[in-house]
Amino acid sequence: MDLGLRDKVALVTGSSRGLGRAVAEELAAEGASLVLCARGETQLSRTLDDISQRYQARVVAVPADLSEPKAVQQLVSTARREMGRVDILVTNAGGPPAGGFSDLTPEMWQEGIELTLKSVLNLVRGVLPDMRKQRWGRIINITSVAVKQPIDNLILSNSLRAAVTGLARSLANEVARLNITVNNVMPGYTQTQRLEELADQIARRERVERRDVFQGWERDIPMGRLGEPRELAALVAFLASERASYITGGSMAVDGGLVRSLL
Ligand code: NAD
């Protein structure tokens, strides 16, 4: 299937590793030009070299902390300067810290809001004027299955992903007539460094082995295994494509069947 991504420019944030990187690779494999972003310069430039060599793709990398509105503004203006415009925005970043209600200070809530909610707002603000002008665009947010079913001890993520979902659904309605689609992809347990870190935290707290944490997750997943980042990336690439022109306002899980709800 030709996804029609050959002339498109995609800005994928949080893309030096994990899910963001897998999305960037999938889009590059489909011929899109890419703007990558993460905080750490070393890992980011390694990812840039890997992707541009493997896929002969045009790639630019911009180090930026997404929780800083000025950095987001600079990121978008660099993307526009280097690539001319942004056709596809994939919002993604590190997850907010784990914890329950009594573990989190007001400062941690504020930082979580900046990183998980306001970064999306600022990124959209940056790319939307061009999308409106060209009457075409794709906005895809990486959220979490926590939107369907809150995950224990992740109260920040549970709360803020729901806010991103509300923002996306409302925006989708406002821009639908301009051929701009807005969707969310909800990862379940997917094999990345963040998940390893989360498993270590849980293992320490519950005084069990890391292996036990992973086995517990696998037992809950009908497919009996964790997801691979490329399995999520395949859906993002489809939603970013011409082929997904009538899909907007949705949230789709890539979770091996983890969430049992009917809809
Ligand atoms: P990860 O930690 O492996 O990768 C995160 C990426 O974002 C890295 O490239 C990192 O450099 C970048 N990043 C982190 N903070 C940033 C910041 N402030 N500014 C710019 N870049 C920043 O995480 P992942 O597992 O790939 O997950 C990506 C997102 O998906 C996270 O928000 C996570 O909570 C969510 N998620 C992941 C899973 C999973 O199982 N992996 C499940 C549900 C939701």
GROMACS .gro file of N, CA and C and ligand atoms in nm, residues 13-22 37-40 43-44 47 62-68 71-72 75 91-96 114-116 119 142-146 151 154 157 161 185-198 217 226-227 229 232 254, ligand 1:
model
  242
   13THR      N    1   0.840   1.437   1.795
   13THR     CA    2   0.912   1.478   1.916
   13THR      C    3   0.942   1.357   2.005
   14GLY      N    4   1.037   1.377   2.096
   14GLY     CA    5   1.079   1.266   2.184
   14GLY      C    6   1.125   1.148   2.101
   15SER      N    7   1.210   1.176   2.000
   15SER     CA    8   1.237   1.072   1.899
   15SER      C    9   1.380   1.019   1.901
   16SER      N   10   1.454   1.041   2.009
   16SER     CA   11   1.590   0.987   2.010
   16SER      C   12   1.590   0.837   2.042
   17ARG      N   13   1.483   0.789   2.106
   17ARG     CA   14   1.476   0.645   2.140
   17ARG      C   15   1.328   0.604   2.155
   18GLY      N   16   1.307   0.478   2.184
   18GLY     CA   17   1.173   0.428   2.221
   18GLY      C   18   1.069   0.445   2.111
   19LEU      N   19   0.947   0.476   2.153
   19LEU     CA   20   0.834   0.484   2.060
   19LEU      C   21   0.855   0.593   1.955
   20GLY      N   22   0.903   0.710   2.000
   20GLY     CA   23   0.925   0.822   1.907
   20GLY      C   24   1.023   0.786   1.797
   21ARG      N   25   1.129   0.719   1.835
   21ARG     CA   26   1.229   0.679   1.736
   21ARG      C   27   1.169   0.579   1.636
   22ALA      N   28   1.092   0.484   1.688
   22ALA     CA   29   1.030   0.384   1.599
   22ALA      C   30   0.937   0.451   1.500
   37CYS      N   31   1.347   1.547   1.758
   37CYS     CA   32   1.376   1.630   1.874
   37CYS      C   33   1.383   1.546   2.000
   38ALA      N   34   1.475   1.582   2.087
   38ALA     CA   35   1.483   1.524   2.223
   38ALA      C   36   1.572   1.618   2.303
   39ARG      N   37   1.584   1.591   2.433
   39ARG     CA   38   1.669   1.680   2.514
   39ARG      C   39   1.817   1.651   2.495
   40GLY      N   40   1.854   1.524   2.500
   40GLY     CA   41   1.996   1.487   2.500
   40GLY      C   42   2.056   1.488   2.361
   43GLN      N   43   2.257   1.130   2.207
   43GLN     CA   44   2.170   1.023   2.159
   43GLN      C   45   2.091   1.069   2.035
   44LEU      N   46   2.052   1.196   2.037
   44LEU     CA   47   1.974   1.250   1.924
   44LEU      C   48   2.056   1.248   1.795
   47THR      N   49   2.087   0.901   1.662
   47THR     CA   50   1.963   0.857   1.596
   47THR      C   51   1.952   0.920   1.457
   62VAL      N   52   1.679   1.861   1.628
   62VAL     CA   53   1.683   1.984   1.707
   62VAL      C   54   1.674   1.947   1.856
   63PRO      N   55   1.782   1.968   1.932
   63PRO     CA   56   1.773   1.942   2.075
   63PRO      C   57   1.678   2.044   2.140
   64ALA      N   58   1.582   1.996   2.218
   64ALA     CA   59   1.488   2.089   2.282
   64ALA      C   60   1.422   2.020   2.399
   65ASP      N   61   1.395   2.098   2.504
   65ASP     CA   62   1.316   2.047   2.617
   65ASP      C   63   1.172   2.089   2.594
   66LEU      N   64   1.086   1.991   2.570
   66LEU     CA   65   0.948   2.020   2.532
   66LEU      C   66   0.867   2.085   2.643
   67SER      N   67   0.917   2.078   2.766
   67SER     CA   68   0.841   2.142   2.874
   67SER      C   69   0.867   2.292   2.879
   68GLU      N   70   0.955   2.342   2.790
   68GLU     CA   71   0.980   2.487   2.786
   68GLU      C   72   0.916   2.548   2.661
   71ALA      N   73   1.146   2.681   2.392
   71ALA     CA   74   1.219   2.577   2.318
   71ALA      C   75   1.128   2.517   2.210
   72VAL      N   76   1.001   2.502   2.242
   72VAL     CA   77   0.906   2.446   2.144
   72VAL      C   78   0.891   2.543   2.026
   75LEU      N   79   1.192   2.514   1.817
   75LEU     CA   80   1.188   2.386   1.745
   75LEU      C   81   1.103   2.400   1.618
   91THR      N   82   0.320   1.409   1.843
   91THR     CA   83   0.362   1.457   1.975
   91THR      C   84   0.390   1.338   2.067
   92ASN      N   85   0.507   1.345   2.128
   92ASN     CA   86   0.552   1.236   2.216
   92ASN      C   87   0.662   1.293   2.303
   93ALA      N   88   0.672   1.243   2.426
   93ALA     CA   89   0.782   1.286   2.515
   93ALA      C   90   0.799   1.179   2.620
   94GLY      N   91   0.889   1.202   2.713
   94GLY     CA   92   0.904   1.108   2.824
   94GLY      C   93   0.777   1.112   2.908
   95GLY      N   94   0.748   1.003   2.976
   95GLY     CA   95   0.628   0.999   3.061
   95GLY      C   96   0.652   1.081   3.188
   96PRO      N   97   0.545   1.134   3.247
   96PRO     CA   98   0.561   1.205   3.374
   96PRO      C   99   0.597   1.105   3.485
  114GLU      N  100   0.329   2.084   3.229
  114GLU     CA  101   0.413   2.147   3.126
  114GLU      C  102   0.456   2.044   3.022
  115LEU      N  103   0.501   1.928   3.070
  115LEU     CA  104   0.558   1.828   2.978
  115LEU      C  105   0.451   1.754   2.898
  116THR      N  106   0.347   1.710   2.966
  116THR     CA  107   0.254   1.617   2.901
  116THR      C  108   0.137   1.687   2.832
  119SER      N  109   0.304   2.092   2.632
  119SER     CA  110   0.392   2.072   2.517
  119SER      C  111   0.308   2.043   2.392
  142ILE      N  112   0.085   1.061   2.092
  142ILE     CA  113   0.107   0.933   2.160
  142ILE      C  114   0.060   0.953   2.304
  143THR      N  115  -0.046   0.883   2.342
  143THR     CA  116  -0.099   0.898   2.479
  143THR      C  117  -0.072   0.768   2.556
  144SER      N  118  -0.174   0.697   2.596
  144SER     CA  119  -0.154   0.573   2.673
  144SER      C  120  -0.288   0.503   2.689
  145VAL      N  121  -0.285   0.372   2.709
  145VAL     CA  122  -0.410   0.300   2.741
  145VAL      C  123  -0.468   0.348   2.874
  146ALA      N  124  -0.387   0.425   2.948
  146ALA     CA  125  -0.436   0.482   3.075
  146ALA      C  126  -0.559   0.571   3.053
  151ILE      N  127  -0.392   0.342   3.512
  151ILE     CA  128  -0.291   0.245   3.558
  151ILE      C  129  -0.251   0.282   3.700
  154LEU      N  130   0.016   0.569   3.859
  154LEU     CA  131   0.057   0.663   3.752
  154LEU      C  132  -0.047   0.775   3.743
  157SER      N  133   0.009   1.061   3.478
  157SER     CA  134  -0.016   1.017   3.341
  157SER      C  135  -0.166   0.996   3.320
  161ARG      N  136  -0.309   1.253   3.032
  161ARG     CA  137  -0.340   1.194   2.899
  161ARG      C  138  -0.488   1.216   2.867
  185VAL      N  139  -0.284   0.781   1.956
  185VAL     CA  140  -0.251   0.639   1.959
  185VAL      C  141  -0.212   0.605   2.102
  186MET      N  142  -0.274   0.498   2.154
  186MET     CA  143  -0.256   0.464   2.296
  186MET      C  144  -0.172   0.338   2.310
  187PRO      N  145  -0.043   0.354   2.345
  187PRO     CA  146   0.036   0.232   2.365
  187PRO      C  147  -0.006   0.157   2.490
  188GLY      N  148  -0.002   0.024   2.480
  188GLY     CA  149  -0.007  -0.060   2.601
  188GLY      C  150   0.136  -0.080   2.645
  189TYR      N  151   0.165  -0.192   2.712
  189TYR     CA  152   0.301  -0.217   2.759
  189TYR      C  153   0.391  -0.249   2.640
  190THR      N  154   0.483  -0.158   2.611
  190THR     CA  155   0.568  -0.171   2.493
  190THR      C  156   0.715  -0.166   2.535
  191GLN      N  157   0.793  -0.256   2.476
  191GLN     CA  158   0.932  -0.276   2.518
  191GLN      C  159   1.021  -0.155   2.485
  192THR      N  160   1.039  -0.068   2.584
  192THR     CA  161   1.129   0.047   2.567
  192THR      C  162   1.205   0.069   2.698
  193GLN      N  163   1.299   0.163   2.692
  193GLN     CA  164   1.378   0.191   2.812
  193GLN      C  165   1.291   0.242   2.926
  194ARG      N  166   1.190   0.323   2.892
  194ARG     CA  167   1.101   0.375   2.996
  194ARG      C  168   1.031   0.260   3.069
  195LEU      N  169   0.990   0.159   2.994
  195LEU     CA  170   0.920   0.048   3.059
  195LEU      C  171   1.014  -0.030   3.151
  196GLU      N  172   1.142  -0.042   3.108
  196GLU     CA  173   1.241  -0.109   3.194
  196GLU      C  174   1.256  -0.031   3.324
  197GLU      N  175   1.260   0.103   3.312
  197GLU     CA  176   1.276   0.187   3.431
  197GLU      C  177   1.155   0.173   3.525
  198LEU      N  178   1.038   0.169   3.462
  198LEU     CA  179   0.914   0.154   3.539
  198LEU      C  180   0.913   0.019   3.611
  217TRP      N  181   0.277  -0.834   3.386
  217TRP     CA  182   0.218  -0.760   3.273
  217TRP      C  183   0.178  -0.858   3.163
  226LEU      N  184   0.475  -0.841   2.551
  226LEU     CA  185   0.476  -0.695   2.538
  226LEU      C  186   0.477  -0.657   2.390
  227GLY      N  187   0.444  -0.531   2.365
  227GLY     CA  188   0.448  -0.482   2.226
  227GLY      C  189   0.589  -0.441   2.186
  229PRO      N  190   0.802  -0.149   1.972
  229PRO     CA  191   0.777  -0.012   1.926
  229PRO      C  192   0.733  -0.002   1.780
  232LEU      N  193   0.355  -0.018   1.715
  232LEU     CA  194   0.282   0.108   1.735
  232LEU      C  195   0.311   0.203   1.617
  254VAL      N  196  -0.281   0.021   2.085
  254VAL     CA  197  -0.193  -0.083   2.030
  254VAL      C  198  -0.140  -0.155   2.153
  264NAD     P1  199   1.129   0.665   2.646
  264NAD     O1  200   1.162   0.724   2.779
  264NAD     O2  201   1.197   0.538   2.606
  264NAD     O3  202   1.155   0.775   2.531
  264NAD     C1  203   1.114   0.907   2.549
  264NAD     C2  204   1.173   1.000   2.444
  264NAD     O4  205   1.132   1.134   2.475
  264NAD     C3  206   1.326   1.001   2.442
  264NAD     O5  207   1.369   1.026   2.311
  264NAD     C4  208   1.359   1.122   2.531
  264NAD     O6  209   1.485   1.178   2.500
  264NAD     C5  210   1.247   1.217   2.494
  264NAD     N1  211   1.215   1.314   2.599
  264NAD     C6  212   1.189   1.289   2.729
  264NAD     N2  213   1.163   1.403   2.795
  264NAD     C7  214   1.173   1.505   2.703
  264NAD     C8  215   1.160   1.645   2.710
  264NAD     N3  216   1.130   1.708   2.823
  264NAD     N4  217   1.179   1.716   2.597
  264NAD     C9  218   1.211   1.654   2.481
  264NAD     N5  219   1.223   1.521   2.469
  264NAD    C10  220   1.206   1.447   2.579
  264NAD     O7  221   0.971   0.649   2.647
  264NAD     P2  222   0.876   0.554   2.558
  264NAD     O8  223   0.857   0.424   2.627
  264NAD     O9  224   0.921   0.557   2.417
  264NAD    O10  225   0.736   0.629   2.574
  264NAD    C11  226   0.701   0.743   2.501
  264NAD    C12  227   0.572   0.798   2.560
  264NAD    O11  228   0.469   0.699   2.556
  264NAD    C13  229   0.588   0.837   2.708
  264NAD    O12  230   0.517   0.955   2.733
  264NAD    C14  231   0.527   0.720   2.781
  264NAD    O13  232   0.477   0.756   2.908
  264NAD    C15  233   0.416   0.678   2.685
  264NAD     N6  234   0.379   0.539   2.704
  264NAD    C16  235   0.470   0.442   2.693
  264NAD    C17  236   0.434   0.309   2.717
  264NAD    C18  237   0.534   0.196   2.706
  264NAD    O14  238   0.499   0.084   2.744
  264NAD     N7  239   0.654   0.218   2.659
  264NAD    C19  240   0.301   0.278   2.751
  264NAD    C20  241   0.208   0.383   2.760
  264NAD    C21  242   0.248   0.512   2.737
   0.00000   0.00000   0.00000
